[in-house]
Structure formats: structure tokens, C-alpha cells
PDB file of N, CA and C in Angstrom:
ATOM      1  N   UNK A   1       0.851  -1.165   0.000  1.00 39.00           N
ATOM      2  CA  UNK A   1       0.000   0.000   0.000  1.00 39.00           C
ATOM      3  C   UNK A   1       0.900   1.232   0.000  1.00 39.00           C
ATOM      4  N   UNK A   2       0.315   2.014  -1.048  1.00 40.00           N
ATOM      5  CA  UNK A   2       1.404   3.442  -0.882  1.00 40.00           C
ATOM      6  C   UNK A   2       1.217   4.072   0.368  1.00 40.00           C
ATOM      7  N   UNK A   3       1.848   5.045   0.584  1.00 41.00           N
ATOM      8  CA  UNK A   3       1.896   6.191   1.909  1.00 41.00           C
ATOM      9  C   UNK A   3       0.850   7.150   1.575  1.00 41.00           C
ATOM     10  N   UNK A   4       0.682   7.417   0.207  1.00 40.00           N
ATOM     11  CA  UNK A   4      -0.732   7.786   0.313  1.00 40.00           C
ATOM     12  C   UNK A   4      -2.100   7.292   0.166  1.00 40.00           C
ATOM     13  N   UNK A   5      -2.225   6.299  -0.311  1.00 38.00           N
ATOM     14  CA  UNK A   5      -3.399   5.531  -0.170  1.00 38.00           C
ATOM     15  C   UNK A   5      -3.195   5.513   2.138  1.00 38.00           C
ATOM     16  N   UNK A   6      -2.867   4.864   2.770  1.00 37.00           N
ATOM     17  CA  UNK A   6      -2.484   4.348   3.523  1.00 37.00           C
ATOM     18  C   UNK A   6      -2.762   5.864   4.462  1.00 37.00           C
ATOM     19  N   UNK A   7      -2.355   7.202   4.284  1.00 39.00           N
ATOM     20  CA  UNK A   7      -2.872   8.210   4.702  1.00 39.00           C
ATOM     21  C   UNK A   7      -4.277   8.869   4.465  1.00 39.00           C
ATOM     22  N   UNK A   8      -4.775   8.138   3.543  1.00 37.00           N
ATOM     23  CA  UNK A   8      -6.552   8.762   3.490  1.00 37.00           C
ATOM     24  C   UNK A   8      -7.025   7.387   3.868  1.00 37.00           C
ATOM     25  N   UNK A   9      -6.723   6.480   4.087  1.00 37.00           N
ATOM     26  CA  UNK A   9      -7.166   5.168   4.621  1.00 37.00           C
ATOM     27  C   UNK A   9      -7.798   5.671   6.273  1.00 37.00           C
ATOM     28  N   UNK A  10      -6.843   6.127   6.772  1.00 39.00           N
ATOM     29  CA  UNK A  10      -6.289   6.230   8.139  1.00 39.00           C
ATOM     30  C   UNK A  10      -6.577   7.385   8.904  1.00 39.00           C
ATOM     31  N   UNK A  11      -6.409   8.321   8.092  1.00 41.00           N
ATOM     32  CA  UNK A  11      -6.749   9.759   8.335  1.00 41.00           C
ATOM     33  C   UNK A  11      -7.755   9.995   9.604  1.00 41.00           C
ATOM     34  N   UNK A  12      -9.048   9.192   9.600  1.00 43.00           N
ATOM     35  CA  UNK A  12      -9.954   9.945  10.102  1.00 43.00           C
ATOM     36  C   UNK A  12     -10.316   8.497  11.196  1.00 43.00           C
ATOM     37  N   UNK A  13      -9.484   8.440  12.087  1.00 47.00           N
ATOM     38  CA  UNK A  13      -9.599   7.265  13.208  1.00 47.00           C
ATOM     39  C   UNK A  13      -9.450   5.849  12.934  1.00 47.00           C
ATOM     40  N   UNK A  14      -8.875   5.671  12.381  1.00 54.00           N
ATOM     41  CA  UNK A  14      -8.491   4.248  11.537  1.00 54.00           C
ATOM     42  C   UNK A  14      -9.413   4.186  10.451  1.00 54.00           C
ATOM     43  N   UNK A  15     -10.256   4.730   9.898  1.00 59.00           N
ATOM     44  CA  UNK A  15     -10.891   5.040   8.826  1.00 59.00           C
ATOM     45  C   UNK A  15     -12.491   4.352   9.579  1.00 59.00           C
ATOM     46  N   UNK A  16     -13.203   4.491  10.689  1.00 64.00           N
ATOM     47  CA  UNK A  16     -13.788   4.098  11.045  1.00 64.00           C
ATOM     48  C   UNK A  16     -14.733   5.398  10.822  1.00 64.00           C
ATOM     49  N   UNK A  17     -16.331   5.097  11.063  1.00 70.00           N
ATOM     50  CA  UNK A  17     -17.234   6.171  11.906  1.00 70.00           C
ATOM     51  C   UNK A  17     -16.869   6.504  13.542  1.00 70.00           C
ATOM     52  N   UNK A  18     -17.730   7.558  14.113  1.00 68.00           N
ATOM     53  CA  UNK A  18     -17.951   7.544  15.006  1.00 68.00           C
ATOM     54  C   UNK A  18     -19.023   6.051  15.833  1.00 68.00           C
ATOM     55  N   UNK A  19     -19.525   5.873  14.907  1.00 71.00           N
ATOM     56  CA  UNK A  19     -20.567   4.671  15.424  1.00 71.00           C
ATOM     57  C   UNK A  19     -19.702   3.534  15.446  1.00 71.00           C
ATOM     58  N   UNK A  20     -19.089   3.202  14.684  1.00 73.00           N
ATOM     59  CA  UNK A  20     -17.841   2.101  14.062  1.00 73.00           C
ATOM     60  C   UNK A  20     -17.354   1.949  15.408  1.00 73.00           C
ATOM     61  N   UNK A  21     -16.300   3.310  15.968  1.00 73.00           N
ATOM     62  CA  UNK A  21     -15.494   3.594  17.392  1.00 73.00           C
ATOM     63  C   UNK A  21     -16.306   2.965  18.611  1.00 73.00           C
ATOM     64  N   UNK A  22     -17.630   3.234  18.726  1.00 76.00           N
ATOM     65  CA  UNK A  22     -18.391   2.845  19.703  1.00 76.00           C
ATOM     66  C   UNK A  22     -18.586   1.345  19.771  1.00 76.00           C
ATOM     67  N   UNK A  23     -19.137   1.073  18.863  1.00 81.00           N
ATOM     68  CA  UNK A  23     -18.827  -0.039  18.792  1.00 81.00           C
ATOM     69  C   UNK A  23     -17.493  -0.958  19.099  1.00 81.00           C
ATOM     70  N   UNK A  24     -16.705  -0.323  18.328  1.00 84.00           N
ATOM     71  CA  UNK A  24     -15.625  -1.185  19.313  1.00 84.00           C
ATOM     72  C   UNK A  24     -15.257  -1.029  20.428  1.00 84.00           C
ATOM     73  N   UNK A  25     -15.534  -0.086  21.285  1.00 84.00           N
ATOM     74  CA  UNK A  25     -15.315   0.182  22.911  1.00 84.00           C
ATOM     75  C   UNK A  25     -16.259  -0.533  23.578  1.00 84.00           C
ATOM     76  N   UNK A  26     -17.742  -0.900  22.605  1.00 90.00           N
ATOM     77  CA  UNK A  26     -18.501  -1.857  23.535  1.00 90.00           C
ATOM     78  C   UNK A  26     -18.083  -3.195  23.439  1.00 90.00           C
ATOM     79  N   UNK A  27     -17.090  -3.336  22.418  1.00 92.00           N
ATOM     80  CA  UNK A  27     -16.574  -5.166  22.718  1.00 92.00           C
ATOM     81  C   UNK A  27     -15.547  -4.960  23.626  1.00 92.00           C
ATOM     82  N   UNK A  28     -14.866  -3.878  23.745  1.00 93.00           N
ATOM     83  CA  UNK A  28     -13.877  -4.413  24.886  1.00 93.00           C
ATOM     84  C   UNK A  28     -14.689  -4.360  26.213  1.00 93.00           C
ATOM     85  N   UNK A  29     -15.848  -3.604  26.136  1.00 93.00           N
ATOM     86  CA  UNK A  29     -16.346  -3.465  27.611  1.00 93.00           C
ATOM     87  C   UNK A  29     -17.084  -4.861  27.796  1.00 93.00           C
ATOM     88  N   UNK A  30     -17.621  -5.793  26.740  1.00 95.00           N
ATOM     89  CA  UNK A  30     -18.094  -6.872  27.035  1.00 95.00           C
ATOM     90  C   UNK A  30     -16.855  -7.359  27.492  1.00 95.00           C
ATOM     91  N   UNK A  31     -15.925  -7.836  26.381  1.00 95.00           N
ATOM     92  CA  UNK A  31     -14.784  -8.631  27.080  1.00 95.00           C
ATOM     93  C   UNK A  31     -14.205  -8.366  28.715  1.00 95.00           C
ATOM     94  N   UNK A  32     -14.704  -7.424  28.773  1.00 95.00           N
ATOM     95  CA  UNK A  32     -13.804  -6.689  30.359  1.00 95.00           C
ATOM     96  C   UNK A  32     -15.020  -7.773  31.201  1.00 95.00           C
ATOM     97  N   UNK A  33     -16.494  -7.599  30.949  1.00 96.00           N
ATOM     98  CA  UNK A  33     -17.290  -8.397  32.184  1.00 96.00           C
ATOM     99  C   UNK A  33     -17.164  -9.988  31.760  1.00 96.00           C
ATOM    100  N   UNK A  34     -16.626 -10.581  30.834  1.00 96.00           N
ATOM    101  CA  UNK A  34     -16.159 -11.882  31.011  1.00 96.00           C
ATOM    102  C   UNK A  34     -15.151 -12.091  31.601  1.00 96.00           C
ATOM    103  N   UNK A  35     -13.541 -11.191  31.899  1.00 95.00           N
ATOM    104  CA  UNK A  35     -12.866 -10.991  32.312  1.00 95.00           C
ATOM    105  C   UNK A  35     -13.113 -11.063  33.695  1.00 95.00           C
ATOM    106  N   UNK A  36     -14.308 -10.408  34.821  1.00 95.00           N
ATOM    107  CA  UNK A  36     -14.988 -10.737  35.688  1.00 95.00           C
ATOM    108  C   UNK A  36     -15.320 -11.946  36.052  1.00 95.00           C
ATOM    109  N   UNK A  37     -16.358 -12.401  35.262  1.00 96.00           N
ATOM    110  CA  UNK A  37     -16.539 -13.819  35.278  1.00 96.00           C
ATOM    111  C   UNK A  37     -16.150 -14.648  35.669  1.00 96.00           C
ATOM    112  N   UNK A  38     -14.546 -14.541  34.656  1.00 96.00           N
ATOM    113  CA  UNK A  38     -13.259 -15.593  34.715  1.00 96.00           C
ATOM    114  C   UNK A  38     -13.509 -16.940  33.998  1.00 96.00           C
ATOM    115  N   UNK A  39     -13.740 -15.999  32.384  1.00 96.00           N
ATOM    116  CA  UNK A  39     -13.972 -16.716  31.460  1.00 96.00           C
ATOM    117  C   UNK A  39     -12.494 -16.566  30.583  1.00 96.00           C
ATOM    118  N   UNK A  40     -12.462 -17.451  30.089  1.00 96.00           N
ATOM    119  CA  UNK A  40     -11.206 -17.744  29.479  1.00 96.00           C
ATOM    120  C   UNK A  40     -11.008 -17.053  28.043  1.00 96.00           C
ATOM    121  N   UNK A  41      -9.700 -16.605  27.950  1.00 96.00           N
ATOM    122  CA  UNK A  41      -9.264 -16.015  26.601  1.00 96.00           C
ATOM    123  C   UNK A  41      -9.659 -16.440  25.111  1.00 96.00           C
ATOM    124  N   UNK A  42      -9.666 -17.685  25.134  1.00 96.00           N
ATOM    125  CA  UNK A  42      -9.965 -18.146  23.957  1.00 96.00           C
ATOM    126  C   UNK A  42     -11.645 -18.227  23.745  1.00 96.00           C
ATOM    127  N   UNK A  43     -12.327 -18.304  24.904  1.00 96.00           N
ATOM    128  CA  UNK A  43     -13.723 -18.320  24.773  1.00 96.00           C
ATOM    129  C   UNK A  43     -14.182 -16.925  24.285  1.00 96.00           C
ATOM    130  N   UNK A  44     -13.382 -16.152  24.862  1.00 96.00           N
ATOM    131  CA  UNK A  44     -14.132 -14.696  24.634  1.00 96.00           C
ATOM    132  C   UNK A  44     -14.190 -14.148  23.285  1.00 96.00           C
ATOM    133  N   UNK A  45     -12.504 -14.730  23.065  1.00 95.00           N
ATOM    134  CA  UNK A  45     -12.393 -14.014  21.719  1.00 95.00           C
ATOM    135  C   UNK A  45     -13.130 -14.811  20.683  1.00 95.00           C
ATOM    136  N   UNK A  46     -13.708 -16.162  20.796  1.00 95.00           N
ATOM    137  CA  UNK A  46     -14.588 -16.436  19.884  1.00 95.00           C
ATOM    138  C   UNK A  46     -15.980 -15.928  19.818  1.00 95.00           C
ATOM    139  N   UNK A  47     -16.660 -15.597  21.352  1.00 95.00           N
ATOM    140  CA  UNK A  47     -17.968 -15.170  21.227  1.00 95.00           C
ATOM    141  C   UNK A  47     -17.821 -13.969  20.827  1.00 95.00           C
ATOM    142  N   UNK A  48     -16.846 -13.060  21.076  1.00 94.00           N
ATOM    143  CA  UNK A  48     -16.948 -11.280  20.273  1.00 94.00           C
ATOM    144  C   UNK A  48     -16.156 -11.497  18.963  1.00 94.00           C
ATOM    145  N   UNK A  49     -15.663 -12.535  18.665  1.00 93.00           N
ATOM    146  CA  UNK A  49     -15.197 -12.767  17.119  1.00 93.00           C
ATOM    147  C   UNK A  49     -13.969 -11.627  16.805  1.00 93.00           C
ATOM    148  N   UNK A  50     -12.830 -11.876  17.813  1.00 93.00           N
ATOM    149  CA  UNK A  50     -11.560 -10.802  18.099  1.00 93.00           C
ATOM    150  C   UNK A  50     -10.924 -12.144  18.037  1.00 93.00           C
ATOM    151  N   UNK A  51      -9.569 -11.027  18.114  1.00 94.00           N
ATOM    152  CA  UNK A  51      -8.063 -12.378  17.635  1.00 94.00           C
ATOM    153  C   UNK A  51      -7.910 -12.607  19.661  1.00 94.00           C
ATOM    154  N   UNK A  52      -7.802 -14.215  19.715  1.00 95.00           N
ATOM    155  CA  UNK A  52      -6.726 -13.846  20.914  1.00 95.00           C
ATOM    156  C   UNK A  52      -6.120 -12.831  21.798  1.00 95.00           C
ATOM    157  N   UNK A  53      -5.218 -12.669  20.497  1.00 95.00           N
ATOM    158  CA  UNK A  53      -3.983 -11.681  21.210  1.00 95.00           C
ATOM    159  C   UNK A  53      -4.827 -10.117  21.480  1.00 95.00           C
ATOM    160  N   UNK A  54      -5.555 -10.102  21.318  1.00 93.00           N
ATOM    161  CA  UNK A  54      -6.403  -8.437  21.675  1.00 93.00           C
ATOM    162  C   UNK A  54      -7.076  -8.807  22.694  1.00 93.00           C
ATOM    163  N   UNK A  55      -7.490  -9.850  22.794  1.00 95.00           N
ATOM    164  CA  UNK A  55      -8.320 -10.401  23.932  1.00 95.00           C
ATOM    165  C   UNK A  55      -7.521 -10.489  25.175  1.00 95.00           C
ATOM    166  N   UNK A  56      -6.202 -11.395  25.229  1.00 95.00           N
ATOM    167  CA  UNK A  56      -4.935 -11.352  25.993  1.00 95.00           C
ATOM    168  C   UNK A  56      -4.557  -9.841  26.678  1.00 95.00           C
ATOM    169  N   UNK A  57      -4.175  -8.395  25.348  1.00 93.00           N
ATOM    170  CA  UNK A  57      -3.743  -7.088  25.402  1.00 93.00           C
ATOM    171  C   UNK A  57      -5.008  -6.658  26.522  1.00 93.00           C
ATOM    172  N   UNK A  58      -6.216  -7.168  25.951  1.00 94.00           N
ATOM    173  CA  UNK A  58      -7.096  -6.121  27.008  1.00 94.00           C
ATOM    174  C   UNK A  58      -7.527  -6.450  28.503  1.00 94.00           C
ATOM    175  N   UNK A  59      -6.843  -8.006  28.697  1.00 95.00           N
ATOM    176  CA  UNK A  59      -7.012  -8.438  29.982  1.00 95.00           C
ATOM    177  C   UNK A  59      -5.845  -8.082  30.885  1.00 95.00           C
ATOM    178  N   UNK A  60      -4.704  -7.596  30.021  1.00 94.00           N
ATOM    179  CA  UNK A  60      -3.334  -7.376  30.810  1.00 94.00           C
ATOM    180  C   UNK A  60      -3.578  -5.623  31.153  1.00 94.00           C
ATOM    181  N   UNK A  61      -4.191  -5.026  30.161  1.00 93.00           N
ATOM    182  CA  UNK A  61      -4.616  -3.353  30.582  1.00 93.00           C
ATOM    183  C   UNK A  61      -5.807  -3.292  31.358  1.00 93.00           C
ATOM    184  N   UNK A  62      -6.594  -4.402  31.409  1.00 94.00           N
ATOM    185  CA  UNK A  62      -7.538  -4.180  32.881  1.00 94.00           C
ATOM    186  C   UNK A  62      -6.298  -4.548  33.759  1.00 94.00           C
ATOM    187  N   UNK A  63      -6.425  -5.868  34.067  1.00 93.00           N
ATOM    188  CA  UNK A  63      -5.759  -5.882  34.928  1.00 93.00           C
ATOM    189  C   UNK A  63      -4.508  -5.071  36.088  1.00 93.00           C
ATOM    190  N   UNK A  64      -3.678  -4.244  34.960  1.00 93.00           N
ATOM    191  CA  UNK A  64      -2.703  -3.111  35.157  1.00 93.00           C
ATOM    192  C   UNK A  64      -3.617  -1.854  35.753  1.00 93.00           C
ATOM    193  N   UNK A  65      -4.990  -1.616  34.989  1.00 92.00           N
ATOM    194  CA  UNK A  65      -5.242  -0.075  35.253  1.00 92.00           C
ATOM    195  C   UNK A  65      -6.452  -0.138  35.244  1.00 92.00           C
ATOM    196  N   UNK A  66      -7.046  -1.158  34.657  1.00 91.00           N
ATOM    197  CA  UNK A  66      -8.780  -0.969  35.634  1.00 91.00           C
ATOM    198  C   UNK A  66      -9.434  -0.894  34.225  1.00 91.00           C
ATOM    199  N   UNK A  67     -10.657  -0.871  34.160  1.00 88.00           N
ATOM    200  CA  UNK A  67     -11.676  -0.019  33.253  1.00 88.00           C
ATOM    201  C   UNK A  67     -10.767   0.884  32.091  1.00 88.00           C
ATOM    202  N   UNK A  68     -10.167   2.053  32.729  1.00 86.00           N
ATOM    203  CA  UNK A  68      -9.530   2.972  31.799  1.00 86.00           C
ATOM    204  C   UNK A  68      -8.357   2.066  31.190  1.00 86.00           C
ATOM    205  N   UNK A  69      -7.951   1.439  31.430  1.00 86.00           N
ATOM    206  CA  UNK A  69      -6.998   0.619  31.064  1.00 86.00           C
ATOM    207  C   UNK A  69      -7.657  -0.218  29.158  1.00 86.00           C
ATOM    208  N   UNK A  70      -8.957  -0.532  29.319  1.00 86.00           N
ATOM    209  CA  UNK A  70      -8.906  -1.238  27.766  1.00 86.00           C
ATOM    210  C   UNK A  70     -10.098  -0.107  27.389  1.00 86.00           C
ATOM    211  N   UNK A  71     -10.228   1.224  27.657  1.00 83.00           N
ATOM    212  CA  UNK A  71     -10.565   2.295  27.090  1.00 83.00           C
ATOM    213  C   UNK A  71     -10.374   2.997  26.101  1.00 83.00           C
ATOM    214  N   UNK A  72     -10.783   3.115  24.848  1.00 73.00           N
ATOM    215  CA  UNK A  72     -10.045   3.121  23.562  1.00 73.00           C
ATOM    216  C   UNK A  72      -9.257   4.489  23.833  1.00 73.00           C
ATOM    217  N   UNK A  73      -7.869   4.632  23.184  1.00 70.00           N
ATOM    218  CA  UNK A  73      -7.123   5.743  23.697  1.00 70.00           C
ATOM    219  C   UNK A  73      -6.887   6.487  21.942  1.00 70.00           C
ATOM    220  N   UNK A  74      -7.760   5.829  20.531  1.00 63.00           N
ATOM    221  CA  UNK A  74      -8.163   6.402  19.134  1.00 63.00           C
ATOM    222  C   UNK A  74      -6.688   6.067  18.880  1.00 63.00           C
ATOM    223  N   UNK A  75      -6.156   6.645  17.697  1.00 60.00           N
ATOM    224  CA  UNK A  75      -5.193   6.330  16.999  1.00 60.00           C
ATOM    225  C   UNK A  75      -3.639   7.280  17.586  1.00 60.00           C
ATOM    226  N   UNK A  76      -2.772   6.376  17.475  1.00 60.00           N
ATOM    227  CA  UNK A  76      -1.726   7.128  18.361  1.00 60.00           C
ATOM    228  C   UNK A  76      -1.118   7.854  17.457  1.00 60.00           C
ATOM    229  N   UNK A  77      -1.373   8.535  15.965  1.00 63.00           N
ATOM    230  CA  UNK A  77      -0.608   9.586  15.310  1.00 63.00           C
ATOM    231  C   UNK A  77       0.663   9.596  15.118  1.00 63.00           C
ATOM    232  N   UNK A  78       1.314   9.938  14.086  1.00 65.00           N
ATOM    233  CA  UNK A  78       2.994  10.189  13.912  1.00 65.00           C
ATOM    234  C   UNK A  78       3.284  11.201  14.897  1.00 65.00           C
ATOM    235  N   UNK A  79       4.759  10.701  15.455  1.00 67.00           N
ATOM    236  CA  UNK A  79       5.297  11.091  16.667  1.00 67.00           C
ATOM    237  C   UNK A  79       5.622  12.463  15.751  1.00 67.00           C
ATOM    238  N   UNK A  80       5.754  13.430  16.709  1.00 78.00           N
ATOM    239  CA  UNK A  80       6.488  15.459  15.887  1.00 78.00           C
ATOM    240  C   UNK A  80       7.264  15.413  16.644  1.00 78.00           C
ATOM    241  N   UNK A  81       8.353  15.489  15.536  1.00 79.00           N
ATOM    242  CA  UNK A  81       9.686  15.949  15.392  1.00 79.00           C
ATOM    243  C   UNK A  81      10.166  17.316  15.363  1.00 79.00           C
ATOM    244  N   UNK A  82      11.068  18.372  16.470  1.00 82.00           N
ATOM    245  CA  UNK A  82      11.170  19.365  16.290  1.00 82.00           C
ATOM    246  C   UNK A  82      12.122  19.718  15.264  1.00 82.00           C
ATOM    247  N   UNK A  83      12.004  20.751  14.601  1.00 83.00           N
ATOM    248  CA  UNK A  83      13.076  21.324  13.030  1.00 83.00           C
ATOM    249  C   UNK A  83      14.143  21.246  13.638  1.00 83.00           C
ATOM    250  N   UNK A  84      14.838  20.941  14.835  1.00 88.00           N
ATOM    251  CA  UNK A  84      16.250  20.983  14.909  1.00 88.00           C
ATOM    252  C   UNK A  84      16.348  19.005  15.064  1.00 88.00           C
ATOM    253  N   UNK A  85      15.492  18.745  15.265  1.00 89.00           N
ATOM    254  CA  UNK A  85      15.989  16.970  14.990  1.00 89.00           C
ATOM    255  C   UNK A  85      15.623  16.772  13.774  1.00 89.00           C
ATOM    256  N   UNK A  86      14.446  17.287  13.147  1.00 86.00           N
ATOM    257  CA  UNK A  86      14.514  16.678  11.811  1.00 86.00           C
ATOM    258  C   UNK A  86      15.369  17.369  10.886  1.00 86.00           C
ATOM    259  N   UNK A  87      16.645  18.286  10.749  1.00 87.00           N
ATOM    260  CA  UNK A  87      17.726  18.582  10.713  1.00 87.00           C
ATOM    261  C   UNK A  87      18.748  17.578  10.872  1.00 87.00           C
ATOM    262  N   UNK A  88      18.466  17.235  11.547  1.00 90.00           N
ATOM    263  CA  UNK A  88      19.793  16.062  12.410  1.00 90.00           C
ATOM    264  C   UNK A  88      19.433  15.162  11.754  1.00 90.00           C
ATOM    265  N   UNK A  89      18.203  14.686  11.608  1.00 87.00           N
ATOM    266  CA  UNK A  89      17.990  13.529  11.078  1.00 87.00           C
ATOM    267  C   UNK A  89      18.296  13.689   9.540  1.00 87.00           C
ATOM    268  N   UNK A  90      17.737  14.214   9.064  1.00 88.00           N
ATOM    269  CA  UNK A  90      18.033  14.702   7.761  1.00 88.00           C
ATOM    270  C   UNK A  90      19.911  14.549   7.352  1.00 88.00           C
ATOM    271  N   UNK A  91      20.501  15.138   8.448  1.00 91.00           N
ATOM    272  CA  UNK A  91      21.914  14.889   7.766  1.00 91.00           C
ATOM    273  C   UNK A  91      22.673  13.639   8.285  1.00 91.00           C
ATOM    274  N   UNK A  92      22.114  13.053   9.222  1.00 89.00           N
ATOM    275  CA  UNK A  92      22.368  11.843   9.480  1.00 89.00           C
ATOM    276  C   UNK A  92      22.105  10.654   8.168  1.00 89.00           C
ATOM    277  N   UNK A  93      20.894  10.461   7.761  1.00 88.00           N
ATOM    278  CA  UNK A  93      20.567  10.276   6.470  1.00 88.00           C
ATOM    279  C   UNK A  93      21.672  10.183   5.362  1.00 88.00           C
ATOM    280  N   UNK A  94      21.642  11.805   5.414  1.00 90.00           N
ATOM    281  CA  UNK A  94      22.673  11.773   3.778  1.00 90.00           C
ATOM    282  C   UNK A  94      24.084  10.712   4.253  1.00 90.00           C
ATOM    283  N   UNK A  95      24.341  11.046   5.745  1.00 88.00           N
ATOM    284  CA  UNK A  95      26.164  10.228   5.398  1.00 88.00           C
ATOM    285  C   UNK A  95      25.549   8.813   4.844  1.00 88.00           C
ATOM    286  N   UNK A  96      24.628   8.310   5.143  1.00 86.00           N
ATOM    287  CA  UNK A  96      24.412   6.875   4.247  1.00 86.00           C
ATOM    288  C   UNK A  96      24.247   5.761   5.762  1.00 86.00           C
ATOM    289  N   UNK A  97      24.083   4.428   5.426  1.00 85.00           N
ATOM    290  CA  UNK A  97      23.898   3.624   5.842  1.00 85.00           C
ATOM    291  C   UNK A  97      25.297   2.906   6.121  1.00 85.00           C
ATOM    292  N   UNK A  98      26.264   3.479   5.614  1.00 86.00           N
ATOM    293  CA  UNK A  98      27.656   2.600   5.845  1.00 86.00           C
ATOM    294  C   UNK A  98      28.378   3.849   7.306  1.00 86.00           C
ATOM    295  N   UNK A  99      27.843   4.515   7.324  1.00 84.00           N
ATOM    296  CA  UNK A  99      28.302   5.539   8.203  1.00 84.00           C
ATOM    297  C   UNK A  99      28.037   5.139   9.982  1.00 84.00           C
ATOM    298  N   UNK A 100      26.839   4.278   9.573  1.00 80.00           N
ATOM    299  CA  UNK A 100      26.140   3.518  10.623  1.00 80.00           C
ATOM    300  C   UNK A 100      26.298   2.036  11.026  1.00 80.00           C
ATOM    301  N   UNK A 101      26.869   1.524  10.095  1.00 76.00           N
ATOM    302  CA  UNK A 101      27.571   0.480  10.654  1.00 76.00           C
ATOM    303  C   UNK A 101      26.471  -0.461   9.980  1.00 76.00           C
TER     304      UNK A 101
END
């Protein structure tokens, strides 16, 4: 996928609705009251039809931090770079890849 396809993909919350978003905060909030329960990982993620490993991620962020913990936190955005590192970076760059070992 190009960088621009891949930026209007993405652009606007993983390319979801607002309804889309809700929706997915109400499967983690189901998964969180099976989590209660002390229903098992693999069960859950088949009845909300999620991978495992998200099922796993959101029992280790309850667990760590509660509720707010598998609270959707939206898309984490490209990190900003101030003009004097992306400077640096920039001439770091040009010496090349052999400069770096």
C-alpha cells in the first residue's frame, strides 16, 4: 500500500465512523465483564469474534489499570519531530547507511 493511499485510509480514526469507534469500545467493555466472570481467553475471543492476542492485550490493561486501562485511547498519530531533529535527522541520512555500521 502506498503512503498515500495508507494516509486517506487512516486519516480519520483508523478510517472508522464515530458509530464504528463505539462499537468497538462496547466489545472491549463486554470482554472486560467476562474478564470478571473468569472466562477464558480463547472463549471470549470467539464469542466477540476478536483475535486472541487483543483479547490477551485487554485483559493485561484491565488488569494493570482498571476499566480505563482497555478504554479506547483512538489512533496514536505520527510522533512530531522538532526542526532541529529533523535537521539532524536529515543529515544523518545523507552520510548513508555505511556511516552507521
Amino acid at each position: 500500500m502506498s503512503e498515500r493511499s495508507s494516509a486517506n485510509r487512516y486519516s480519520q480514526g483508523g478510517g472508522l465512523t464515530d458509530s464504528e469507534r463505539g462499537g468497538r469500545e462496547q466489545v472491549r467493555l463486554q470482554a472486560v465483564a467476562c474478564f470478571e466472570r473468569g472466562e477464558k481467553n480463547r472463549e471470549i475471543a470467539a464469542a466477540l469474534r476478536v483475535s486472541e492476542r487483543s483479547v490477551e492485550r485487554w485483559r493485561r490493561q484491565w488488569r494493570e489499570e482498571g476499566l480505563a486501562g482497555v478504554a479506547s485511547k483512538g489512533s496514536p498519530g505520527r510522533p512530531r519531530l522538532s526542526d532541529t531533529q529533523i535537521a539532524k535527522l536529515e543529515r544523518e541520512l545523507e552520510r548513508g547507511p555505511l556511516a552507521h555500521g
